[in-house]
XYZ file of C-alpha atoms in Angstrom:
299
model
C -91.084 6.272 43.143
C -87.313 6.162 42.611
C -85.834 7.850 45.479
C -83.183 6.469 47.153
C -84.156 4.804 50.963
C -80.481 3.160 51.411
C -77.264 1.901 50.001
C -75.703 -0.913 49.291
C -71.712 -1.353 49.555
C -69.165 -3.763 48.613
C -65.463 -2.828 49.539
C -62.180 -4.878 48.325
C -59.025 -3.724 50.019
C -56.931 -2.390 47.307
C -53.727 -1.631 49.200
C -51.014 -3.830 47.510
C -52.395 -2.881 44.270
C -51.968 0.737 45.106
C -48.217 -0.260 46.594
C -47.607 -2.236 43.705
C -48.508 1.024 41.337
C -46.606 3.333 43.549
C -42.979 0.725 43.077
C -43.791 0.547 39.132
C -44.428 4.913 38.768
C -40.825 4.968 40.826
C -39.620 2.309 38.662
C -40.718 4.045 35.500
C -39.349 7.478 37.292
C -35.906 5.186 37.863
C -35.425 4.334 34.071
C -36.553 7.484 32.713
C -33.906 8.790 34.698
C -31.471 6.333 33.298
C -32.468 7.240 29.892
C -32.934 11.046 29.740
C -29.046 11.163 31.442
C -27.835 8.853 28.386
C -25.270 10.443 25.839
C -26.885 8.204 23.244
C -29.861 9.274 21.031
C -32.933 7.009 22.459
C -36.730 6.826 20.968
C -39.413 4.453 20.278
C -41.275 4.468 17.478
C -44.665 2.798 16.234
C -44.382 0.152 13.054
C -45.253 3.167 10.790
C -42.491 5.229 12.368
C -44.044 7.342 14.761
C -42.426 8.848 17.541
C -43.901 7.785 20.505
C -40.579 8.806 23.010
C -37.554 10.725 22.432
C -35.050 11.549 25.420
C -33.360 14.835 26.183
C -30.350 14.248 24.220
C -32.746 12.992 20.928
C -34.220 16.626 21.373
C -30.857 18.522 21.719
C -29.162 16.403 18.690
C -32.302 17.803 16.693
C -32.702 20.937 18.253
C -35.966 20.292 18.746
C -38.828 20.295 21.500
C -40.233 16.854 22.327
C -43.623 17.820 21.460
C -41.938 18.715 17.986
C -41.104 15.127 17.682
C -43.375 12.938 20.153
C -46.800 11.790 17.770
C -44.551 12.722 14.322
C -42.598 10.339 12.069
C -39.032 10.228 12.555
C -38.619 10.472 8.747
C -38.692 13.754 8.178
C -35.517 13.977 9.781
C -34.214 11.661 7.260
C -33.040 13.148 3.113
C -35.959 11.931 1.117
C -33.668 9.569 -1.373
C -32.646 7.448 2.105
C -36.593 6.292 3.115
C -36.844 3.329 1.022
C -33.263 2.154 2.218
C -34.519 2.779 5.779
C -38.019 1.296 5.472
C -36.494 -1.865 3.914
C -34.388 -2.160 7.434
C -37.618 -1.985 9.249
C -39.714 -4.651 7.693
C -36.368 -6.870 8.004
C -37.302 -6.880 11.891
C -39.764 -9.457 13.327
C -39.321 -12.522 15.671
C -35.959 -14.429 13.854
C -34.189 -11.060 14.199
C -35.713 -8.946 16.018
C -32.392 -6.803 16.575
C -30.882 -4.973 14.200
C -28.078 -2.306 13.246
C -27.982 -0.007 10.426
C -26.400 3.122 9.369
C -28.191 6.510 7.667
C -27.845 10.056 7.168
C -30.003 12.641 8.807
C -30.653 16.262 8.752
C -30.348 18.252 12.119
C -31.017 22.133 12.688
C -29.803 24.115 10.425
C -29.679 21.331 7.372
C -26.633 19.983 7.863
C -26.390 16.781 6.768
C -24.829 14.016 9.768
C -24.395 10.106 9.834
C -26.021 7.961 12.394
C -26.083 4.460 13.552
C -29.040 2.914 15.110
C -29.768 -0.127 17.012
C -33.115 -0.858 16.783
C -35.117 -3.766 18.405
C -38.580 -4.829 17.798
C -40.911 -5.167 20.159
C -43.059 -7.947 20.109
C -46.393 -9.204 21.069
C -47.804 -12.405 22.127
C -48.254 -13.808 18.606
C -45.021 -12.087 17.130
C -46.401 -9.253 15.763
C -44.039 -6.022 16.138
C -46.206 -3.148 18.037
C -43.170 -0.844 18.655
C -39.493 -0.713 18.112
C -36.997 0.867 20.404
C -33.471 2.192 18.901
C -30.253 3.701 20.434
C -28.649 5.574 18.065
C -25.305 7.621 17.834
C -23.354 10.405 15.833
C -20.854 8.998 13.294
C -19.897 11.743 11.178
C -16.627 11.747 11.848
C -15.868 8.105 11.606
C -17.724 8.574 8.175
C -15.586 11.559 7.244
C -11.922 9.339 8.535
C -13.429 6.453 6.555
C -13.804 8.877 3.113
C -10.438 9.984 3.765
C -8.694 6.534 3.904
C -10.873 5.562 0.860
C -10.113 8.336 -1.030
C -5.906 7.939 -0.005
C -6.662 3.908 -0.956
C -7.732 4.707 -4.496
C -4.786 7.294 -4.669
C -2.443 4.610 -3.951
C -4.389 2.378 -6.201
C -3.637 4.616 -9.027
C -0.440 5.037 -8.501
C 0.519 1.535 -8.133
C -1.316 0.691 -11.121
C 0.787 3.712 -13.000
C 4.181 2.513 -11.409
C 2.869 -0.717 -12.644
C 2.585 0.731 -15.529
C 5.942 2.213 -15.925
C 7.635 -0.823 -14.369
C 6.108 -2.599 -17.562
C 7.316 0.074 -19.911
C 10.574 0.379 -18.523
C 11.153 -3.785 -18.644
C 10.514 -3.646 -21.940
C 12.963 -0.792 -22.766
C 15.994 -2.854 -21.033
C 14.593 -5.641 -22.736
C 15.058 -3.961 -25.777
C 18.361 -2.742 -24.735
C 19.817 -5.754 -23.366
C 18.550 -7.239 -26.667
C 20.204 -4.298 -28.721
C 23.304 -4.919 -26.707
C 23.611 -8.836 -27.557
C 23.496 -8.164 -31.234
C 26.210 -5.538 -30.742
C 28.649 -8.220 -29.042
C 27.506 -10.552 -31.725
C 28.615 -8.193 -34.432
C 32.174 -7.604 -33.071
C 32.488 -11.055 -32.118
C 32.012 -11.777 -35.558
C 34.081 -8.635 -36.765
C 36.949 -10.317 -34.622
C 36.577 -13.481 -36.147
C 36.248 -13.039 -40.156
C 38.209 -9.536 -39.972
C 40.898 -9.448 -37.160
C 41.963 -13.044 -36.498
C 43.026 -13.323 -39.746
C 45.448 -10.599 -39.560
C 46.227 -11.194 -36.748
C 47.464 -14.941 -37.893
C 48.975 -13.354 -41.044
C 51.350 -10.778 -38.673
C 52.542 -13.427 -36.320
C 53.769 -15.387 -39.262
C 55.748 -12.267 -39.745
C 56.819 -11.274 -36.402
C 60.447 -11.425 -34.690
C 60.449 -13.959 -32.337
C 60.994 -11.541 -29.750
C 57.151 -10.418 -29.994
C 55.734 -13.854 -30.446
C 54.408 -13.380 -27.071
C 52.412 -10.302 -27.456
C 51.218 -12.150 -30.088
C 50.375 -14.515 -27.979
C 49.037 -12.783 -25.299
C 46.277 -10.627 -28.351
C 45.469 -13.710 -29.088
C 44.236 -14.905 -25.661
C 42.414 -11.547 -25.198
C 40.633 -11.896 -28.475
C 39.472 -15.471 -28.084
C 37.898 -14.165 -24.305
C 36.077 -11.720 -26.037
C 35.232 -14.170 -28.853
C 33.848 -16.513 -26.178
C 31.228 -14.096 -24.937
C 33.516 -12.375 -21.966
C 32.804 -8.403 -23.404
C 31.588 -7.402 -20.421
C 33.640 -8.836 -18.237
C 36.348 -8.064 -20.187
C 35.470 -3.747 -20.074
C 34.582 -4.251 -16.036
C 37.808 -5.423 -14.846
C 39.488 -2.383 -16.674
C 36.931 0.780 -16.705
C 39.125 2.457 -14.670
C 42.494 2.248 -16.242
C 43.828 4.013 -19.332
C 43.869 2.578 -22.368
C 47.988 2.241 -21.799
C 47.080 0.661 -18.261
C 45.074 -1.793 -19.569
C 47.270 -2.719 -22.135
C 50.260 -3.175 -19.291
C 47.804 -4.984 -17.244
C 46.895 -7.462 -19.646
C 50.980 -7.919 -20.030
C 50.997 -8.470 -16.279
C 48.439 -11.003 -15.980
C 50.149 -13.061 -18.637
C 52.907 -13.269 -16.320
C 54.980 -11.126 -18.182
C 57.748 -9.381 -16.118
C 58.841 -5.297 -16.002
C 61.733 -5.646 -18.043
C 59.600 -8.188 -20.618
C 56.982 -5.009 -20.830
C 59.406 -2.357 -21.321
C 61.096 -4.333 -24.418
C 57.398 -5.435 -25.709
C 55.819 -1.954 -25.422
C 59.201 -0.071 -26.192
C 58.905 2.025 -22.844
C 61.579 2.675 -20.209
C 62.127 0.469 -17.099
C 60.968 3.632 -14.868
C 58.064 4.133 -16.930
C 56.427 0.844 -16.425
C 57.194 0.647 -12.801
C 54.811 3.825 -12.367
C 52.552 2.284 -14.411
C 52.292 -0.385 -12.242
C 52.711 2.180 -9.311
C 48.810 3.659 -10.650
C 47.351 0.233 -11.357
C 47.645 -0.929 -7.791
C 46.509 2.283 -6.593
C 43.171 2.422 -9.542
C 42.300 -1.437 -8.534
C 43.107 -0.616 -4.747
C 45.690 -2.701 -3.597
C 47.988 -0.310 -2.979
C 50.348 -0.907 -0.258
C 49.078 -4.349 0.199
C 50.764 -7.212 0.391
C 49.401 -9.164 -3.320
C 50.937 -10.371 -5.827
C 49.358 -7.819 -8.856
C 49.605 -10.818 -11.124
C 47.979 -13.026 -9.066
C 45.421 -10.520 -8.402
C 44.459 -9.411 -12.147
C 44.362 -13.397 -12.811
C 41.715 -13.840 -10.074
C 39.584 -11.296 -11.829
């Protein structure tokens, strides 16, 4: 009639099942610990980016509950014109790499936009497929902000070596210019010298008492250094003498003596002595022990 006139037990002694579930709830308790006291943001997230845990410091970084986040996608947290970059990363995952960095921006309380990098690591079933993904992540605004900064003074300097380049080019070609201007000048006294002085200069030394045939001499020397390209070398050795002091010193390093001077430039004895007197002190030998003639030879 369907009443009940017994029953019929089987037992199975389930006590190191029940053990083995009490070690695994205090090693689940042990790690959640672990987690929820990390500085780093942690979650895990389904394939299509569901949240399916967040710890504390996820929640504060977001200002957010974790029901607000738990069973939503992450993406919403992310500026719309970022999701394809992001989805891309995800679908890069999958048994031959299934770890993975990448860096994105993401908008906390408040909109304000901050920069994040994520690890993220797939996690994997028996036959490869992924069927969650766990990622650390961490604030990197600031490194983000230094990085601007040192890209922004990069291109500076770029610029401004590429304008000094610039004026470096400009400025060659200027002295090239000049030094080029500056040949054709000694070309055109050299050749004033020659077809308009040396003649003369032949012509009056015919002339001359034989008592100035060595200043003749001596003009004649200067003119054939300058004719033999020695201009510069020439207005160097003197640009700090007068033009009476270079005239003396050219006497002097023709080995001409005081007395030959004072006859040859019609000056007194006393007066070329003090000449001297200022060309030793001009060239700075003064009070040293050198011959002057020796000296303006040397040059």
């Amino acid at each position: 009639e369907g009443k009940p006139v017994g029953l019929c037990g089987i037992a199975t002694d389930i006590t190191e099942r029940k053990e083995a579930e009490k070690t695994l709830q205090k090693s689940e308790a042990h790690y959640r610990a672990v987690v929820e006291d990390q500085t780093e943001l942690i979650c895990r997230f389904l394939p299509d980016t569901t949240l399916t845990f967040v710890n504390e410091a996820y929640c504060r970084y977001f200002g957010k509950k974790r029901e607000e986040l738990v069973g939503r996608s992450f993406m919403a947290l992310i500026p719309l014109e970022d999701h394809e970059k992001v989805r891309r990363h995800f679908t890069s995952l999958g048994a031959d790499n299934p770890v993975s960095t990448h860096e994105h921006p993401a908008v906390i309380q408040g909109g304000e936009t901050r920069w994040q990098q994520w690890t993220n690591r797939a996690i994997l079933d028996k036959e490869g497929n992924i069927v969650e993904l766990q990622a650390v992540g961490r604030d990197i605004t600031e490194l983000k902000k230094t990085e601007e900064r040192l890209q922004r003074t990069t291109d500076k300097l770029k610029a401004e070596h590429e304008a000094l380049t610039e004026k470096n080019i400009a400025l060659k070609q200027i002295l090239e210019h000049i030094e080029k201007e500056r040949q054709n000048y000694k070309q055109r006294i050299c050749q004033d010298i020659e077809q308009a002085i040396s003649p003369i200069l032949k012509r009056l030394k015919k002339k001359a008492r034989p008592t100035d045939a060595n200043a003749f001499e001596i003009l004649e020397n200067d003119l054939k250094s300058i004719l033999a390209k020695d201009i510069d070398v020439f207005r160097d050795r003197y640009s700090r003498l007068t033009p009476r002091e270079v005239e003396i010193c050219e006497l002097i390093r023709n080995t001409m003596s005081s007395k030959q001077i004072s006859n040859c430039l019609n000056l007194s004895l006393y007066t070329v002595h003090k000449h001297r007197e200022q060309i030793r002190k001009k060239l700075g030998i003064a009070n040293k022990k050198i011959n002057l003639s020796t000296y303006l030879q040397s040059r």
